[in-house]
Coordinates of C-alpha atoms in Angstrom, one line a residue:
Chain A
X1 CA 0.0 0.0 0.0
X2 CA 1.4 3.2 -1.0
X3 CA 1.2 6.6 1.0
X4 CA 1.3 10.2 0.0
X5 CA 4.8 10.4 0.1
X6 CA 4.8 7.6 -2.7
X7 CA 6.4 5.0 -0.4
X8 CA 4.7 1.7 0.8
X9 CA 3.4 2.5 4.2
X10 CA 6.5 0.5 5.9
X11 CA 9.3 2.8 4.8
X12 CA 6.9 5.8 5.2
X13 CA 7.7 6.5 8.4
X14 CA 11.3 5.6 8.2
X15 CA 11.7 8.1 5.6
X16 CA 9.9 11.1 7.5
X17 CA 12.5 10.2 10.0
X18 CA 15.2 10.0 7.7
X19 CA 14.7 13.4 6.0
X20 CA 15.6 15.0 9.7
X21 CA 19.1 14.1 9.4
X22 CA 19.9 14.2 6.0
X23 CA 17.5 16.0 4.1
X24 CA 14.8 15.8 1.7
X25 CA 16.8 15.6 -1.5
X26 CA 19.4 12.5 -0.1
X27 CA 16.5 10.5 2.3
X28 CA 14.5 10.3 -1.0
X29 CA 17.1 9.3 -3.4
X30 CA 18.3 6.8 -1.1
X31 CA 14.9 5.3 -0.3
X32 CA 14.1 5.1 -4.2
X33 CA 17.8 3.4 -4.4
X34 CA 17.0 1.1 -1.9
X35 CA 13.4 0.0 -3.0
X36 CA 14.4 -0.6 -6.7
X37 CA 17.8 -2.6 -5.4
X38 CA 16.0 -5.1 -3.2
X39 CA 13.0 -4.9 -5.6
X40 CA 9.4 -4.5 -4.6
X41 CA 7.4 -7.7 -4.9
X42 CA 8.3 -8.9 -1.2
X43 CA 7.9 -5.4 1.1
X44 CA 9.5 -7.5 4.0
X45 CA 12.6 -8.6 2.6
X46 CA 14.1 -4.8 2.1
X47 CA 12.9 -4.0 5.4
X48 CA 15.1 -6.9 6.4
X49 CA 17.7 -5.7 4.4
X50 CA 17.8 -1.7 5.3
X51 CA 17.5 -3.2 9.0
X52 CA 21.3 -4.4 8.2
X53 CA 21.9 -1.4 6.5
X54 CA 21.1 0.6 9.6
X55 CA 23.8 -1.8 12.2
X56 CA 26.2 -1.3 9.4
X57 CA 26.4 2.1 7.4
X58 CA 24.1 4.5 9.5
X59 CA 26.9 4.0 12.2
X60 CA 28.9 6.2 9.9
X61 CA 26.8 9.6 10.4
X62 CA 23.8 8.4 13.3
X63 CA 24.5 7.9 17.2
X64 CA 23.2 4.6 18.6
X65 CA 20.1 6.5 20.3
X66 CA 19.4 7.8 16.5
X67 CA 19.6 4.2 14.7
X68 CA 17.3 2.7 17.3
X69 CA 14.9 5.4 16.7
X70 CA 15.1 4.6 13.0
X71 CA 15.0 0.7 13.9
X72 CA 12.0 1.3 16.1
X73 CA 10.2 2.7 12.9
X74 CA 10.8 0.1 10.8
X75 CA 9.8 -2.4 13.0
X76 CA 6.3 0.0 13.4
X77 CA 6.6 0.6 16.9
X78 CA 7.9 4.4 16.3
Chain B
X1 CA 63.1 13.8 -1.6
X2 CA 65.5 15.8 0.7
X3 CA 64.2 15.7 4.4
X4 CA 65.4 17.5 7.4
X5 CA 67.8 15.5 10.0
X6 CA 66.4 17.9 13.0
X7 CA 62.5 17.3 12.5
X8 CA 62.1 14.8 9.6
X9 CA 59.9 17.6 7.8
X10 CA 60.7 17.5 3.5
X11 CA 62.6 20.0 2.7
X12 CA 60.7 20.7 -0.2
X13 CA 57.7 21.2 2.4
X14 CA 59.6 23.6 5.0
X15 CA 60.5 25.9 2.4
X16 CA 57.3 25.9 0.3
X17 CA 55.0 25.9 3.4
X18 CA 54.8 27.9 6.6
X19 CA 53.1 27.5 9.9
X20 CA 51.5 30.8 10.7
X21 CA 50.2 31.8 14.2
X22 CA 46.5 32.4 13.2
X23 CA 46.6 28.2 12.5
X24 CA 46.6 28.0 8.8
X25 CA 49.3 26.2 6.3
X26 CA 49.9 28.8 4.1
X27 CA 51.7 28.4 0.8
X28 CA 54.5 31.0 0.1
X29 CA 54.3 32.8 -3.2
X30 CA 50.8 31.5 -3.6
X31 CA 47.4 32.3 -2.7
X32 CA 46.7 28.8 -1.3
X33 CA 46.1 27.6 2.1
X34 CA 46.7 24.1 2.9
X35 CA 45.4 21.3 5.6
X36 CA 46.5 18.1 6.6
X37 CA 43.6 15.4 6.8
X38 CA 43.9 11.9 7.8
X39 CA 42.7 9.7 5.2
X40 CA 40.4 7.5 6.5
X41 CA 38.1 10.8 7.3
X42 CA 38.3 11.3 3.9
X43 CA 36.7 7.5 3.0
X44 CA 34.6 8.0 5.8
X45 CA 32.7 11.0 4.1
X46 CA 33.3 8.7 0.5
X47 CA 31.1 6.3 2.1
X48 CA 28.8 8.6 3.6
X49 CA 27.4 10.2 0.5
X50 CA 28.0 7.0 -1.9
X51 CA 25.9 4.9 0.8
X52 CA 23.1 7.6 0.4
X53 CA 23.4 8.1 -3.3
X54 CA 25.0 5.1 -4.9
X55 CA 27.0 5.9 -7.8
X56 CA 26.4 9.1 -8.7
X57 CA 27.5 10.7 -5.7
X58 CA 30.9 8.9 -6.3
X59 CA 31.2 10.5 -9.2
X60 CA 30.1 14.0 -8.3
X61 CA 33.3 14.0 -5.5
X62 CA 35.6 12.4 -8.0
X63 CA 34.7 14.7 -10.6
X64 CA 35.1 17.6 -7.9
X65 CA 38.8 15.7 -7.3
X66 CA 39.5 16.1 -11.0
X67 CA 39.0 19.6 -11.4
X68 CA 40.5 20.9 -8.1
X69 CA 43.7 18.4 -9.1
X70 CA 44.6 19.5 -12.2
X71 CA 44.3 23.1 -11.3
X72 CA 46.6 22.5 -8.4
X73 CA 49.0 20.6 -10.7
X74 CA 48.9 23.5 -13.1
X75 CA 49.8 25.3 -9.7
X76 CA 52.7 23.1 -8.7
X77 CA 54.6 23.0 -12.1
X78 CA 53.9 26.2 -12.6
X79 CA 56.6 27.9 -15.3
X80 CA 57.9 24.6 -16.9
X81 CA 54.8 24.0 -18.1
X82 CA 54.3 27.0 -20.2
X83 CA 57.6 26.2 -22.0
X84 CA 56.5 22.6 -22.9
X85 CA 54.9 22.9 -25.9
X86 CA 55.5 19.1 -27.6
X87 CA 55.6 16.9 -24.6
X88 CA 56.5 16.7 -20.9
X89 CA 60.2 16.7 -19.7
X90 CA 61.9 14.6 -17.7
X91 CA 61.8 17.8 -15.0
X92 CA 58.0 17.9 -15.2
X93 CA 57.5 14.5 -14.1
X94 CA 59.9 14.3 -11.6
X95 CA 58.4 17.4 -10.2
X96 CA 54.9 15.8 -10.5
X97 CA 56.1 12.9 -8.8
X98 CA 57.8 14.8 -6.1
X99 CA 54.8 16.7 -5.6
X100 CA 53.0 13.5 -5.0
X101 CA 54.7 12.6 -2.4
X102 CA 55.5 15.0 -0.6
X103 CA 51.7 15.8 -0.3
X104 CA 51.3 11.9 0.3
X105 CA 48.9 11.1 -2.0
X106 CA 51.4 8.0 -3.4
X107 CA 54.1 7.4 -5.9
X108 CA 53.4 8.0 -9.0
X109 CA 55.5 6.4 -12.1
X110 CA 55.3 7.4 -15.7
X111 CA 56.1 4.3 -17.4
X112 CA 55.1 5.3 -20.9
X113 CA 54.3 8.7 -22.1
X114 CA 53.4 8.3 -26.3
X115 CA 53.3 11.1 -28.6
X116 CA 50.3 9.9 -30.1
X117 CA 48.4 10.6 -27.2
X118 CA 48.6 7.4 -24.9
X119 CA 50.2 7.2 -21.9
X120 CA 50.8 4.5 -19.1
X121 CA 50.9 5.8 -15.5
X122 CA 51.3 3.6 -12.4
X123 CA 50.5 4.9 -9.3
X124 CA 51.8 3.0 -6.1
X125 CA 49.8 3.3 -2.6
X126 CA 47.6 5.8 -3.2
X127 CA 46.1 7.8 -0.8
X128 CA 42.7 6.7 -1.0
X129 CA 41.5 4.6 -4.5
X130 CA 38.6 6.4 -5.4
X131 CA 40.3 9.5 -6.1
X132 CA 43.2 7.4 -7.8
X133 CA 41.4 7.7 -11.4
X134 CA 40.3 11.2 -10.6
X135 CA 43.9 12.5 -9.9
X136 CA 45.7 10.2 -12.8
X137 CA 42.9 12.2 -15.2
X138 CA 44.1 15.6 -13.6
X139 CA 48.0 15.2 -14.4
X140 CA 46.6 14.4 -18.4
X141 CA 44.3 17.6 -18.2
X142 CA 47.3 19.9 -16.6
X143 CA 50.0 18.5 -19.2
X144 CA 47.8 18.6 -22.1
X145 CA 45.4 20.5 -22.0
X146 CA 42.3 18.0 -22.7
X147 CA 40.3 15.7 -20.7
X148 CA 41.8 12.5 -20.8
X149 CA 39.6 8.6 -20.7
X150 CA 41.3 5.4 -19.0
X151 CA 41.0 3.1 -21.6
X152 CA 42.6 0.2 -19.3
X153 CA 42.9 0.0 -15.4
X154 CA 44.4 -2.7 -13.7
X155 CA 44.3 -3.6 -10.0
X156 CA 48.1 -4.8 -8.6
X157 CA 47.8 -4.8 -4.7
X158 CA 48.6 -2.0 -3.9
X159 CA 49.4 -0.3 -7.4
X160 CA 47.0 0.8 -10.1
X161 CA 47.9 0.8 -13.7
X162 CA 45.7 3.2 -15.7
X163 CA 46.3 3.7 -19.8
X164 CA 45.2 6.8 -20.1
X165 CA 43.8 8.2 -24.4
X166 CA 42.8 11.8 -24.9
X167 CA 39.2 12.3 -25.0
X168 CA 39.2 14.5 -28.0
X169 CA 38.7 12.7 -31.0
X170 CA 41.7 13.5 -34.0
X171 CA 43.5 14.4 -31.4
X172 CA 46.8 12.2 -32.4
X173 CA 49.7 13.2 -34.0
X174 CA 48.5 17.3 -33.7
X175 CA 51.1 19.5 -31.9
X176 CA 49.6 20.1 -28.3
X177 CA 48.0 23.1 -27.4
X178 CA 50.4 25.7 -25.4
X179 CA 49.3 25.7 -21.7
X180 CA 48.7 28.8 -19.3
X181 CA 49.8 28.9 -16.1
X182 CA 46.8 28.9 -13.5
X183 CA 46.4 29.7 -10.4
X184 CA 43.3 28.7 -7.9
X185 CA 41.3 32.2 -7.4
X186 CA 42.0 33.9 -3.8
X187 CA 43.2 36.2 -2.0
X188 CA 46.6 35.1 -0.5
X189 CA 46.3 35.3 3.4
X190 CA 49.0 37.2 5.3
X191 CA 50.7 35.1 7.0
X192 CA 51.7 36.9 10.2
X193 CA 54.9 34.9 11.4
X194 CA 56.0 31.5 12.0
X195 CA 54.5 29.2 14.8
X196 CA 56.0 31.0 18.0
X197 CA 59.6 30.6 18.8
X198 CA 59.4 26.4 19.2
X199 CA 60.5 26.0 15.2
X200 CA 63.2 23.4 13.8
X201 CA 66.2 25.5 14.1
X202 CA 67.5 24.0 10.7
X203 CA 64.4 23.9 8.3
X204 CA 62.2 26.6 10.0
X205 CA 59.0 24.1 10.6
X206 CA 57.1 24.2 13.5
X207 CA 58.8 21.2 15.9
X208 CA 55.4 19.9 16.5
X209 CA 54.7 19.3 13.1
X210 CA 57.4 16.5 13.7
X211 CA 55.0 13.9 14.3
X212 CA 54.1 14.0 10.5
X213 CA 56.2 11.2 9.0
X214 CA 57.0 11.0 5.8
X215 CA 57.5 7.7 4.1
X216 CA 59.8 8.7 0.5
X217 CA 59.4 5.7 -0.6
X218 CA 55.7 5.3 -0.8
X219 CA 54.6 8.9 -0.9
X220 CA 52.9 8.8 2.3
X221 CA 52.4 10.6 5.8
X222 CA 51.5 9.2 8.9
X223 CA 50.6 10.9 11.8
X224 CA 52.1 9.4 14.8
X225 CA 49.4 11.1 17.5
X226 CA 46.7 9.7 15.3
X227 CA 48.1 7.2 14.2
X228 CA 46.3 7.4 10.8
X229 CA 48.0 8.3 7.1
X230 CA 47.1 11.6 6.7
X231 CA 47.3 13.9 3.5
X232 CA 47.9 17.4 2.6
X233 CA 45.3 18.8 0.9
X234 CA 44.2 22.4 -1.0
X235 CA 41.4 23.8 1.3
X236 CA 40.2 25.4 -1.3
X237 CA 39.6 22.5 -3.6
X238 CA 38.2 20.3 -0.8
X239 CA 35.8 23.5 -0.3
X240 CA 35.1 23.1 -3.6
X241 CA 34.6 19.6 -3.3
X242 CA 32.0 20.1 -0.8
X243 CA 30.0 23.3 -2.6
X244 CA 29.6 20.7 -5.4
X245 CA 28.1 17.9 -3.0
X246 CA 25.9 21.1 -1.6
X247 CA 24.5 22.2 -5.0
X248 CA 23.1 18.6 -5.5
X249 CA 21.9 17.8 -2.3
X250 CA 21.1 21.1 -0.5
X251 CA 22.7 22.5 3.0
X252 CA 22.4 19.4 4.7
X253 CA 25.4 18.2 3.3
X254 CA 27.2 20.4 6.0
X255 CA 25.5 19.1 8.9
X256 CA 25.9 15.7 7.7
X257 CA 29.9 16.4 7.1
X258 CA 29.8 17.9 11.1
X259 CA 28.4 14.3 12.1
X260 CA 30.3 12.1 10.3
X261 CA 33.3 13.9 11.6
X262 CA 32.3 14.2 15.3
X263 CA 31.6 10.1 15.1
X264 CA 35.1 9.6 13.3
X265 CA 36.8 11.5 15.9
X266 CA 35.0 10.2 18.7
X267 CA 35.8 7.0 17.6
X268 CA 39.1 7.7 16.9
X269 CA 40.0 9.0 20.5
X270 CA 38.3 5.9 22.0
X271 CA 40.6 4.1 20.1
X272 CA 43.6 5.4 20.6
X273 CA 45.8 5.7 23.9
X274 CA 48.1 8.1 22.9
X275 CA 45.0 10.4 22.1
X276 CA 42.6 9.7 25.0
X277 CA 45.7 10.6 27.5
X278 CA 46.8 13.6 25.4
X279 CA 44.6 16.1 27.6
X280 CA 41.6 18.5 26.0
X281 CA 44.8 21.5 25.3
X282 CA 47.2 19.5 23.6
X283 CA 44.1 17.8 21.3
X284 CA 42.9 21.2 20.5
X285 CA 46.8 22.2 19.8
X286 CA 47.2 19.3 17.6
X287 CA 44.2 20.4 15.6
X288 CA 46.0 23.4 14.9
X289 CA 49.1 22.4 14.0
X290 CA 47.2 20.5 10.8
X291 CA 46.2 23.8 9.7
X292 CA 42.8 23.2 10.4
X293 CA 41.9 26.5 12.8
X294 CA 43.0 28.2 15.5
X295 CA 41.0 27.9 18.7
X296 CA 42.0 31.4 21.0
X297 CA 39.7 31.0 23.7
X298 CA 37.9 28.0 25.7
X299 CA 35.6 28.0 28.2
X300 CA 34.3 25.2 30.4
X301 CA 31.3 24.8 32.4
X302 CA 29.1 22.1 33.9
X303 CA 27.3 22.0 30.8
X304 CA 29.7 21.8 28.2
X305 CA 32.0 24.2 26.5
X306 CA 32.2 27.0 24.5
X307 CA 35.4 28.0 22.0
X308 CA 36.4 30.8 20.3
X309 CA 37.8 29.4 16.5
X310 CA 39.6 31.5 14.2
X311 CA 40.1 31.0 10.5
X312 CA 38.4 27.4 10.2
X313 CA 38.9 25.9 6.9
X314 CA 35.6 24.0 7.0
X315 CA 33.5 25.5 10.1
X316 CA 31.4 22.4 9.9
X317 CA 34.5 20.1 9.4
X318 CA 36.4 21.4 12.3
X319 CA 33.5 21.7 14.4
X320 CA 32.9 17.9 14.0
X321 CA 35.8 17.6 15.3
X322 CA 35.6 19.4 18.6
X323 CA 32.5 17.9 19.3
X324 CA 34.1 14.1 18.6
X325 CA 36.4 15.3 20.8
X326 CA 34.1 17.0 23.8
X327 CA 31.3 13.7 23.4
X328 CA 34.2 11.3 24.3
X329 CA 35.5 12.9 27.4
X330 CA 31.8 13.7 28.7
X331 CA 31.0 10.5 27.7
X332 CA 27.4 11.5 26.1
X333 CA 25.9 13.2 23.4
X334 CA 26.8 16.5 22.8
X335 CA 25.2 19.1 20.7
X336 CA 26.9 21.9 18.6
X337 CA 25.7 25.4 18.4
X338 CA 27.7 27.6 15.7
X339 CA 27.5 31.4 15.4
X340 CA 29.3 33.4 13.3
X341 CA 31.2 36.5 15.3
X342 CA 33.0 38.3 12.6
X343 CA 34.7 37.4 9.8
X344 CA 36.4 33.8 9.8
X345 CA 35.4 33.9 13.5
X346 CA 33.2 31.8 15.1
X347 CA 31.8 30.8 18.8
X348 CA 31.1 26.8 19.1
X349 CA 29.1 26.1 21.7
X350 CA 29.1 22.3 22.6
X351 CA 26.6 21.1 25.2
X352 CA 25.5 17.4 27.0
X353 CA 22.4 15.9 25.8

């Protein structure tokens, strides 16, 4: 199901939350990225697959606090 | 590559750079100011962006590379390359190849340099690999006058061949175009005098500056408080670099650049002994002696700190730094607050979360 911001509802709020750090222009382009690289027919898998992402690269720019945050959304509870 | 006995500084680096008080590397006879940056930050932001942005932003920073590098290359060789009219001497590549070093950004080796218009480069231990391509495209540009393509790149441990073609089509055989010495755009900072009175008393050079090392061989410089390679860089180009990452993704790219640093550093000081024992002074000294700012007044409360910063190369860059610095020895999140006094003057607040 797809939202007004044109993502399925999952990554919606992920990328709301996103955008806060590192704006609109590079939380879009790296959702878009993200959604056409893991492909769309099975909405959990890249939700499984940014949920590595976010132990692995986020580290680079987000504080611990920050990725659970974005973890926590992904996982619907935020 | 000549290097002083007293301090282990390049001579060609003493005598073409100098320390001022304000806490910039300034160039002599130039309007270019310079700043030394360990290379791993460097990757660190690489990843950053190309994580976000894939390819593309990969190629918007190498790109970036490319332009700054063969305008500073233009810089470096200066007058020999307005007399070279047919193809490069045996002076210009030695120059080019001292220049790489010395800056440590590798060794560079022509191995074949054709006069219709190919050329084989090999270029041992560079800096960082992304930018490898970038700067091999850079020395074509500044010699010749054309953008160059790699026709072939090969992958040797730690050596990269590249066989490099001009990009302009008929382009063989024709007598090269005569080149114009550049400069990069600026006004040349006065430099007000050498680092105090604690200087090498043979080559001039700050003695602090003697925990660069330079490695001749390899064309590289390791820091021996950070222990990290480190690099010496145009500021002007890597603010370049930057303005051209802003103009695709907006001002965020700054505030991104201030927390990729701060993690770095704060990572960097947990890891290292030598750092975590150095004391908040002597880390705020060391970033001075890289060029990066000077920092004339701190101020230390129960909430945080507040510091005076002069003449920041990157505000947002340096600043990152501090704050890596400052979350470590709190121990907790800190958050920056940047306001702009006067000119190249700025008050960072850092507070606790």
């Amino acid at each position: 199901m797809m939202t007004n911001t044109g993502y399925p509802k999952e990554l919606d709020k992920f990328y709301e939350q996103l955008r806060v750090y590192c704006g609109d222009i590079l939380a879009d382009t790296f959702i878009t990225r993200k959604i056409y690289q893991y492909g769309q027919s099975d909405e959990s898998a890249y939700i499984e697959k940014l949920r590595t992402d976010l132990y692995l690269y986020f580290r680079i720019f987000l504080d611990d606090e920050e990725i659970d945050g974005l973890m926590k959304t992904l996982e619907g509870e935020g | 590559m000549e290097i002083c006995f007293e301090c282990g500084i390049p001579i060609i680096i003493s005598r073409n750079f100098e320390w001022s008080i304000d806490g910039q590397i300034l160039k002599r006879h130039s309007p270019n100011r310079y700043v030394v940056i360990d290379c791993d930050q460097l990757r660190t932001l690489y990843e950053l962006f190309t994580f976000l942005d894939g390819p593309r932003a990969a190629t918007i920073i190498c790109e970036a590379r490319r332009k700054a590098m063969a305008v500073e290359i233009r810089d470096v060789l200066g007058d020999i390359i307005i007399r070279s009219h047919f193809y490069p001497s045996r002076s210009i590549l030695g120059k080019l190849q001292l220049f790489f070093k010395a800056f440590g950004y590798g060794d560079l080796r022509l191995k074949n340099y054709d006069i219709n218009g190919t050329s084989v480069i090999e270029f041992h231990n560079p800096h960082f690999q992304p930018f490898a391509e970038a700067e091999v495209k850079a020395i074509w540009e500044a010699l010749e006058g054309t953008q160059a393509i790699v026709i072939q790149k090969v992958i040797r441990d730690s050596c990269i061949v590249f066989t490099l073609e001009s990009a302009e089509e008929g382009r063989k055989y024709r007598l090269r175009k005569k080149l114009v010495k550049t400069s990069i755009p600026g006004k040349k900072p006065k430099a007000k005098e050498l680092a105090g009175d604690k200087t090498c008393s043979t080559c001039g050079s700050p003695i602090e500056a003697s925990r660069f090392t330079w490695n001749t061989k390899k064309g590289s410089i390791y820091d021996s408080v950070r222990e990290r390679h480190v690099c010496l860089f145009n500021t002007q180009s890597l603010n370049e670099l930057i303005n051209d990452l802003m103009k695709h993704y907006d001002d965020k790219v700054n505030e991104l650049i201030l927390r990729a640093v701060k993690i770095y550093t704060r990572n960097l000081v947990k890891g290292s002994r030598i750092l975590r024992e150095m004391g908040t002074g002597s880390f705020l000294r060391s970033i001075s002696i890289k060029g990066e700012t000077l920092i004339s007044g701190v101020e230390e409360d129960a909430r945080g700190a507040e510091l005076i910063l002069e003449n920041p190369w990157n505000i947002h860059f340096v600043s990152g730094e501090i704050a890596g610095w400052y979350e470590y020895i709190y121990n907790r999140r800190c958050e920056t607050m940047l306001e702009e006094r006067k000119e190249n003057s700025w008050q960072l607040r850092v507070e606790k979360l």
